Coordinates of C-alpha atoms and ligand atoms in Angstrom, one line a residue:
M82 CA -8.5 9.1 -14.6
G83 CA -8.2 9.6 -10.9
A84 CA -6.2 12.1 -8.9
G85 CA -5.1 9.7 -6.1
V86 CA -1.6 8.4 -5.4
A87 CA -1.2 6.6 -8.7
G88 CA -2.9 9.1 -11.0
C89 CA -1.0 12.2 -9.6
T90 CA 2.4 10.4 -9.6
A91 CA 1.9 9.2 -13.2
A92 CA 0.8 12.7 -14.3
I93 CA 3.8 14.4 -12.6
L94 CA 6.3 12.0 -14.2
Y95 CA 4.6 12.1 -17.7
G96 CA 4.6 15.9 -17.4
R97 CA 8.3 16.0 -16.5
A98 CA 9.0 13.7 -19.4
G99 CA 7.5 16.4 -21.7
L100 CA 4.0 14.9 -22.3
R101 CA 0.6 16.5 -22.0
V102 CA -1.7 15.0 -19.4
A103 CA -5.2 15.6 -18.3
I104 CA -6.1 14.3 -14.8
I105 CA -9.8 13.8 -14.6
E106 CA -10.9 13.6 -10.9
K107 CA -14.5 13.2 -9.8
H108 CA -14.1 15.2 -6.6
R109 CA -14.6 19.0 -6.9
N110 CA -12.4 19.9 -3.9
I111 CA -8.6 19.5 -4.1
S112 CA -8.7 18.5 -0.4
T113 CA -11.2 15.6 -0.7
H114 CA -9.2 12.6 0.2
K115 CA -9.4 8.8 0.6
A116 CA -10.5 8.2 4.1
L117 CA -10.1 4.4 4.0
C118 CA -6.3 4.3 4.0
G119 CA -3.6 3.8 6.6
H120 CA -1.1 5.8 4.4
F121 CA 2.0 4.0 5.9
V122 CA 4.4 3.8 3.0
L123 CA 7.0 1.0 3.5
G124 CA 10.7 1.5 3.1
G125 CA 10.9 -0.3 -0.3
T126 CA 9.3 2.8 -1.8
Q127 CA 11.8 5.2 -0.4
P128 CA 14.3 5.1 -3.3
M129 CA 11.5 6.0 -5.8
L130 CA 10.1 8.8 -3.6
R131 CA 13.7 10.2 -3.2
R132 CA 14.4 10.0 -7.0
T133 CA 11.2 12.0 -7.8
G134 CA 11.5 14.5 -4.9
L135 CA 8.2 13.3 -3.4
W136 CA 10.0 12.1 -0.2
E137 CA 11.2 15.7 0.5
A138 CA 7.8 17.2 -0.3
M139 CA 6.1 14.7 2.1
A140 CA 8.7 15.3 4.8
D141 CA 8.3 19.1 4.4
A142 CA 4.5 18.7 4.8
G143 CA 5.2 17.1 8.2
A144 CA 5.3 13.3 7.4
A145 CA 6.7 11.1 10.2
V146 CA 9.7 9.0 9.2
G147 CA 10.8 5.9 11.0
D148 CA 11.5 2.1 11.1
I149 CA 9.3 -0.7 12.2
A150 CA 9.6 -3.5 14.7
R151 CA 7.5 -6.6 14.4
W152 CA 6.3 -8.8 17.2
T153 CA 5.7 -12.5 16.4
T154 CA 5.1 -15.4 18.8
A155 CA 8.9 -15.7 18.9
G156 CA 9.3 -12.2 20.3
W157 CA 10.3 -8.8 18.9
F158 CA 12.1 -8.6 15.6
V159 CA 13.9 -5.3 15.4
P160 CA 15.7 -4.1 12.3
E161 CA 19.4 -3.5 12.2
P162 CA 20.2 0.1 11.3
G163 CA 20.5 0.6 7.6
P164 CA 17.4 -0.5 5.7
P165 CA 15.3 2.3 4.2
E166 CA 12.8 3.9 6.6
C167 CA 9.0 4.2 6.2
I168 CA 7.1 7.4 5.8
S169 CA 3.6 8.4 6.9
L170 CA 1.5 11.4 6.0
R171 CA -2.3 11.3 6.5
R172 CA -4.2 11.3 3.3
E173 CA -5.9 14.5 4.2
K174 CA -2.5 16.1 3.6
L175 CA -1.0 13.7 1.1
D176 CA -3.8 13.9 -1.5
P177 CA -3.9 17.7 -1.8
L178 CA -0.1 17.8 -1.7
L179 CA 0.2 15.4 -4.7
R180 CA -2.6 17.2 -6.6
T181 CA -0.9 20.5 -6.0
I182 CA 2.5 19.2 -7.3
A183 CA 0.7 17.7 -10.3
A184 CA -1.2 20.8 -11.1
G185 CA 2.0 22.8 -11.0
T186 CA 3.8 20.5 -13.4
P187 CA 4.2 21.9 -16.9
G188 CA 2.0 19.9 -19.3
V189 CA -0.5 18.7 -16.7
D190 CA -4.1 19.9 -16.4
L191 CA -5.9 18.9 -13.2
L192 CA -9.6 18.8 -14.0
L193 CA -11.5 18.5 -10.7
G194 CA -15.2 17.8 -10.4
R195 CA -15.4 15.7 -13.6
T196 CA -16.5 12.1 -13.6
V197 CA -15.6 9.8 -16.5
T198 CA -18.9 8.3 -17.7
G199 CA -17.9 6.5 -20.9
L200 CA -15.1 5.6 -23.2
L201 CA -14.3 6.6 -26.8
E202 CA -13.7 3.4 -28.8
S203 CA -12.6 2.5 -32.2
G204 CA -13.0 -1.3 -32.5
E205 CA -11.0 -2.8 -29.7
R206 CA -8.9 0.3 -29.2
I207 CA -9.8 2.9 -26.5
T208 CA -9.2 6.4 -27.9
G209 CA -10.3 8.6 -25.0
V210 CA -12.9 9.1 -22.4
R211 CA -16.3 10.8 -22.2
V212 CA -16.9 13.2 -19.3
G213 CA -20.6 14.0 -19.4
D214 CA -21.1 15.6 -22.9
E215 CA -17.4 16.3 -23.3
E216 CA -15.1 14.0 -25.3
V217 CA -11.5 13.9 -24.2
P218 CA -9.4 12.1 -26.8
A219 CA -6.1 10.5 -25.6
R220 CA -3.3 8.4 -27.1
L221 CA -3.3 6.5 -23.8
V222 CA -6.1 6.3 -21.2
V223 CA -4.6 5.6 -17.7
G224 CA -7.1 4.1 -15.3
A225 CA -5.8 5.3 -11.9
D226 CA -9.4 5.3 -10.4
G227 CA -9.0 3.0 -7.4
H228 CA -10.1 -0.5 -6.4
R229 CA -13.5 -0.3 -8.1
S230 CA -12.0 1.2 -11.3
P231 CA -15.0 2.5 -13.2
V232 CA -12.8 2.8 -16.3
A233 CA -12.0 -1.0 -16.1
Q234 CA -15.7 -1.7 -15.7
L235 CA -16.6 0.5 -18.7
A236 CA -13.9 -1.4 -20.7
G237 CA -15.3 -4.8 -19.7
V238 CA -12.1 -5.9 -18.0
T239 CA -12.4 -9.1 -16.0
E240 CA -11.5 -9.3 -12.3
D241 CA -9.6 -11.9 -10.4
T242 CA -10.8 -11.6 -6.8
A243 CA -9.9 -13.4 -3.6
P244 CA -11.4 -13.2 -0.2
N245 CA -10.1 -11.2 2.8
E246 CA -10.9 -12.9 6.1
R247 CA -9.9 -10.0 8.3
F248 CA -11.7 -6.7 9.0
G249 CA -9.9 -3.5 9.9
L250 CA -10.5 -0.5 12.1
W251 CA -8.4 2.4 13.4
A252 CA -8.4 5.9 14.9
Y253 CA -5.9 8.7 15.4
Y254 CA -4.8 9.5 19.0
R255 CA -2.7 12.2 20.7
G256 CA -0.7 11.4 23.8
V257 CA 0.1 7.7 23.1
V258 CA 3.3 6.4 24.8
P259 CA 4.8 3.5 22.9
R260 CA 6.5 0.8 24.9
G261 CA 7.9 -1.5 22.2
P262 CA 11.0 -0.9 20.2
A263 CA 11.2 1.3 17.0
A264 CA 8.9 4.2 16.0
N265 CA 6.3 1.9 14.4
Q266 CA 5.2 -1.5 15.6
V267 CA 3.3 -4.4 14.2
W268 CA 2.0 -7.4 16.2
S269 CA 1.3 -10.6 14.2
L270 CA -0.8 -12.6 16.7
D271 CA -1.7 -15.3 14.2
P272 CA -4.3 -14.6 12.9
D273 CA -5.1 -11.1 14.4
V274 CA -2.8 -8.2 13.6
G275 CA -2.3 -5.0 15.6
I276 CA -0.4 -1.9 14.4
L277 CA 0.9 1.3 16.0
I278 CA 1.9 3.9 13.5
R279 CA 3.5 7.3 14.2
T280 CA 2.2 9.9 11.8
D281 CA 2.2 13.7 11.1
D282 CA 1.0 16.2 13.7
D283 CA 2.4 14.1 16.5
L284 CA -0.4 11.6 16.2
H285 CA -0.5 7.9 16.5
M286 CA -2.7 5.5 14.6
L287 CA -4.0 2.5 16.5
V288 CA -5.0 -0.1 14.0
A289 CA -6.6 -3.5 14.5
F290 CA -7.0 -6.2 11.8
P291 CA -8.8 -9.0 13.6
A292 CA -10.0 -12.2 11.9
K293 CA -13.7 -11.9 10.8
A294 CA -14.7 -14.4 13.5
R295 CA -14.4 -11.5 16.0
L296 CA -16.5 -9.0 14.0
A297 CA -19.5 -9.1 16.3
D298 CA -17.2 -8.4 19.4
F299 CA -16.2 -5.0 17.8
Q300 CA -19.7 -3.8 16.8
A301 CA -21.2 -2.3 19.9
D302 CA -18.3 -0.1 21.1
R303 CA -15.7 0.1 18.3
A304 CA -13.5 2.7 19.9
G305 CA -13.5 0.9 23.3
E306 CA -12.7 -2.5 21.7
L307 CA -10.0 -1.0 19.5
E308 CA -8.3 0.5 22.6
R309 CA -8.7 -2.7 24.6
F310 CA -7.2 -4.7 21.7
I311 CA -4.2 -2.4 21.4
A312 CA -3.6 -2.0 25.1
S313 CA -3.6 -5.8 25.5
L314 CA -0.8 -6.4 23.0
P315 CA 2.6 -7.6 24.4
D316 CA 4.5 -4.4 25.1
G317 CA 1.5 -2.6 23.8
P318 CA 1.4 1.3 24.2
D319 CA 0.4 3.1 27.3
L320 CA -3.0 4.7 26.5
T321 CA -3.7 6.2 29.9
S322 CA -3.2 9.8 28.7
A323 CA -4.2 9.2 25.1
E324 CA -7.0 11.2 23.6
R325 CA -8.8 10.0 20.4
V326 CA -8.9 12.9 17.9
S327 CA -10.8 11.2 15.0
K328 CA -13.8 8.9 14.6
V329 CA -13.1 5.2 14.2
I330 CA -12.6 4.4 10.5
G331 CA -12.7 0.9 9.0
T332 CA -14.0 -1.7 6.7
N333 CA -15.7 -5.1 7.4
D334 CA -14.9 -6.6 4.0
Y335 CA -12.1 -5.7 1.6
P336 CA -11.5 -8.4 -1.0
C337 CA -8.3 -8.6 -3.1
V338 CA -8.7 -7.7 -6.8
R339 CA -6.3 -8.1 -9.7
R340 CA -7.0 -6.9 -13.3
E341 CA -4.9 -7.3 -16.4
P342 CA -2.9 -4.1 -16.4
A343 CA -2.9 -3.4 -20.1
P344 CA -6.3 -5.0 -21.0
R345 CA -7.1 -3.3 -24.3
P346 CA -5.1 -1.2 -26.8
G347 CA -5.0 2.4 -25.6
L348 CA -5.9 1.6 -22.0
V349 CA -3.6 0.8 -19.1
L350 CA -4.4 0.4 -15.3
V351 CA -2.2 1.5 -12.4
G352 CA -2.4 1.5 -8.6
D353 CA -5.4 -0.2 -7.0
A354 CA -7.2 -0.3 -10.4
A355 CA -4.6 -3.0 -11.5
I356 CA -3.9 -4.6 -8.1
T357 CA -5.8 -4.1 -4.9
G358 CA -4.1 -6.2 -2.2
D359 CA -4.8 -7.0 1.4
P360 CA -4.5 -3.7 3.3
T361 CA -3.1 -5.5 6.4
P362 CA 0.6 -5.3 5.3
A363 CA 0.2 -1.6 4.3
V364 CA 1.4 -1.9 0.7
G365 CA -1.1 -0.2 -1.6
C366 CA 0.2 3.4 -1.6
G367 CA 3.7 2.2 -2.1
W368 CA 2.7 0.0 -5.0
A369 CA 0.7 2.9 -6.5
F370 CA 3.8 5.2 -6.3
R371 CA 6.1 2.6 -7.8
A372 CA 3.8 1.3 -10.5
A373 CA 3.2 4.9 -11.7
E374 CA 7.0 5.3 -12.1
W375 CA 7.3 1.9 -13.9
L376 CA 4.4 2.9 -16.2
V377 CA 5.9 6.3 -17.2
D378 CA 9.5 4.8 -17.6
S379 CA 8.1 2.1 -19.9
T380 CA 5.7 4.1 -22.0
A381 CA 6.9 7.8 -22.2
P382 CA 9.5 7.2 -24.9
A383 CA 6.9 5.7 -27.4
L384 CA 4.3 8.4 -26.4
L385 CA 6.9 11.1 -27.1
D386 CA 8.0 9.9 -30.5
G387 CA 4.6 8.5 -31.6
G388 CA 6.0 4.9 -31.7
D389 CA 4.3 1.6 -31.0
L390 CA 3.2 1.3 -27.3
R391 CA 3.1 -2.5 -27.2
T392 CA 6.8 -3.0 -26.2
G393 CA 6.5 -0.4 -23.4
L394 CA 3.3 -1.9 -22.1
A395 CA 4.8 -5.3 -22.1
A396 CA 7.7 -3.9 -20.0
Y397 CA 5.2 -2.3 -17.6
R398 CA 3.4 -5.6 -17.2
K399 CA 6.7 -7.4 -16.5
A400 CA 7.7 -4.7 -13.9
L401 CA 4.3 -5.4 -12.1
D402 CA 5.3 -9.0 -11.7
F403 CA 7.2 -7.8 -8.6
V404 CA 3.9 -6.7 -7.1
V405 CA 2.1 -9.8 -8.3
G406 CA 4.7 -12.1 -6.5
H407 CA 4.1 -10.3 -3.2
D408 CA 0.3 -10.2 -3.8
R409 CA 0.1 -14.0 -4.3
L410 CA 1.6 -14.4 -0.8
G411 CA -0.6 -11.6 0.5
R412 CA -3.7 -13.3 -0.7
R413 CA -2.7 -16.5 1.2
D414 CA -2.1 -14.4 4.4
A415 CA -5.4 -12.6 3.9
L416 CA -7.2 -15.9 4.6
A417 CA -6.2 -15.4 8.3
R418 CA -5.3 -19.0 8.7
P419 CA -2.8 -20.1 11.4
T420 CA 0.8 -19.9 10.0
N421 CA 2.0 -23.1 8.3
P422 CA 5.1 -25.1 9.3
V423 CA 7.3 -23.3 6.6
Q424 CA 6.3 -19.9 7.9
R425 CA 6.9 -21.0 11.4
L426 CA 10.4 -22.3 10.4
V427 CA 11.3 -19.0 8.7
T428 CA 10.0 -17.0 11.6
K429 CA 12.2 -19.1 14.0
G430 CA 15.1 -18.7 11.6
V431 CA 15.0 -14.9 11.5
H432 CA 15.3 -14.8 15.3
R433 CA 18.5 -16.8 15.0
D434 CA 20.3 -15.8 11.9
P435 CA 21.2 -12.1 11.1
E436 CA 21.3 -12.7 7.3
L437 CA 17.9 -14.3 7.3
A438 CA 16.6 -11.5 9.5
R439 CA 18.0 -8.9 7.1
R440 CA 16.3 -10.6 4.1
A441 CA 13.0 -11.0 6.0
Y442 CA 13.0 -7.4 6.9
L443 CA 13.7 -6.2 3.4
F444 CA 10.9 -8.6 2.2
S445 CA 8.4 -7.1 4.7
M446 CA 9.4 -3.6 3.5
R447 CA 8.7 -4.8 -0.1
A448 CA 12.3 -3.8 -0.9
I449 CA 13.1 -7.3 -2.4
S450 CA 11.0 -9.6 -4.5
A451 CA 9.0 -12.4 -2.9
G452 CA 11.3 -14.9 -4.6
E453 CA 14.3 -13.5 -2.9
L454 CA 13.0 -14.6 0.4
M455 CA 10.8 -17.6 -0.4
N456 CA 13.2 -19.9 -2.1
P457 CA 14.8 -23.3 -1.3
R458 CA 18.1 -21.6 -0.2
T459 CA 16.2 -19.6 2.5
L460 CA 14.4 -22.7 3.7
L461 CA 17.7 -24.6 4.0
R462 CA 19.2 -21.6 5.9
A463 CA 16.1 -21.4 8.1
L464 CA 16.5 -25.2 8.9
W465 CA 20.1 -24.7 9.8
A466 CA 19.4 -21.5 11.8
A467 CA 16.5 -23.1 13.7
A468 CA 18.9 -25.4 15.4
R469 CA 20.9 -22.5 16.8
P470 CA 20.1 -20.4 19.9
A471 CA 18.0 -17.2 19.4
L472 CA 19.8 -13.9 18.9
R473 CA 19.7 -11.6 21.9
R474 CA 17.9 -8.8 20.0
Ligands
FAD762 C1 -8.4 -0.2 5.2 C2 -7.2 0.2 4.3 C3 -6.0 0.6 4.9 C4 -5.0 0.9 4.0 N1 -3.8 1.3 4.6 C5 -2.7 1.5 3.8 C6 -1.4 1.8 4.3 O1 -1.2 1.9 5.5 N2 -0.4 1.9 3.5 C7 -0.5 1.8 2.1 O2 0.5 2.0 1.4 N3 -1.7 1.6 1.5 C8 -2.8 1.4 2.3 N4 -4.0 1.1 1.8 C9 -4.1 1.0 0.3 C10 -4.2 2.4 -0.3 O3 -5.3 3.1 0.2 C11 -4.5 2.2 -1.8 O4 -3.7 1.2 -2.3 C12 -4.1 3.5 -2.6 O5 -5.0 4.5 -2.2 C13 -4.2 3.3 -4.1 O6 -4.0 4.5 -4.8 P1 -4.7 4.7 -6.2 O7 -4.2 6.0 -6.6 O8 -4.6 3.6 -7.0 O9 -6.3 4.9 -5.8 P2 -7.1 6.0 -5.0 O10 -6.2 6.6 -4.0 O11 -8.3 5.3 -4.5 O12 -7.5 7.1 -6.0 C14 -8.4 6.9 -7.0 C15 -8.9 8.3 -7.4 O13 -9.8 8.1 -8.6 C16 -10.9 8.9 -8.4 N5 -12.1 8.4 -9.2 C17 -12.7 7.2 -9.0 N6 -13.7 7.0 -9.9 C18 -13.6 8.1 -10.8 C19 -14.4 8.5 -12.0 N7 -15.4 7.8 -12.4 N8 -14.0 9.6 -12.6 C20 -13.0 10.4 -12.1 N9 -12.3 10.1 -11.0 C21 -12.6 9.0 -10.3 C22 -11.2 8.9 -6.9 O14 -12.0 10.0 -6.5 C23 -9.7 9.0 -6.4 O15 -9.3 10.3 -6.2 C24 -5.1 0.8 2.6 C25 -6.4 0.5 2.1 C26 -7.4 0.2 2.9 C27 -8.7 -0.2 2.3

């Protein structure tokens, strides 16, 4: 269910594994896309995208590729050459691209303009879905239907929600002249966050994620406030020749949601349906791509030979622990509280110790687990590093 990032990726990979898949998508038009998405895919997803050929497909469709520099109160933090780069293709191009690849994959039927309205059930087990009067039986129903997940609601899955104390808004511009280092830039102003992303068609996205206390300031003139916010950032871009080419898009409230990924026999959730995190660190599409691959790797063998799915689903749940670890920290950050002494210590450390800087960068790209950065060894290293002079970078 759902022909978004997670649904299309899972369908493509299941099809390639030799399975038959029906993707049921409520939108009629292959080009209807998710508007509320920054589509900046962090470098930690690059290996998966390259393995599956999706990286090349996105690059051929004009995606912008580049690294990312972060500004904190201790100054710019610029990556060493080497870590995997990020990729950005607007959803108006990405969604139709993924749907076209899925529809062209042997074994995959893309059924547009169909809304799932009910589930087929046999006791606790889900045995398929109902689309209006039509019944679609399935060995495994994959809920890839986004953060509200109608399929999870129909199955009575409980939600674990957490507040998000920032709101977000952005627009696309032509003619932006960046002044900071790296192709993409993030400013962590503690608690407000500003982002400049280079994307396809030579456009830049100007993004603001201010704390909700400032919501009223942005209501009267959203475009003007967004531009003033971005222009006032340290080393912020030159907007004098910039022209806005889209309306201002945004959300005033986007809570974090987690659901049990394999809640009932015959049903599994992937992408936002399983974990909707804080959008500020730009993680959701990357998680959707990667979780779809973990799901297919874990369950395709049993689906192919008609075996028991329980072991595969347990492996999928375990793989998702990687996301849950980051999501726990993400939920804390979404409270938009001033950074705590441990965070300040690590931030100071990364400006003084190249190894700590490398690890923090990989963490921010979601290329290593949360535990690989947040552990006693890192804290000791940060304590030691804090006593040294700052690196020149
Ligand atoms: C403000 C904001 C900014 C973001 N910025 C970024 C970013 O920069 N980088 C990033 O990686 N992520 C970002 N995200 C997150 C990203 O948008 C999501 O994580 C991602 O889209 C999840 O993909 P998905 O496939 O799980 O769901 P979706 O992309 O939402 O796809 C769900 C699909 O299911 C379909 N569907 C829903 N209900 C039904 C039904 N009943 N029947 C049939 N079909 C149905 C929908 O039409 C849709 O096509 C952002 C999110 C927000 C809110």
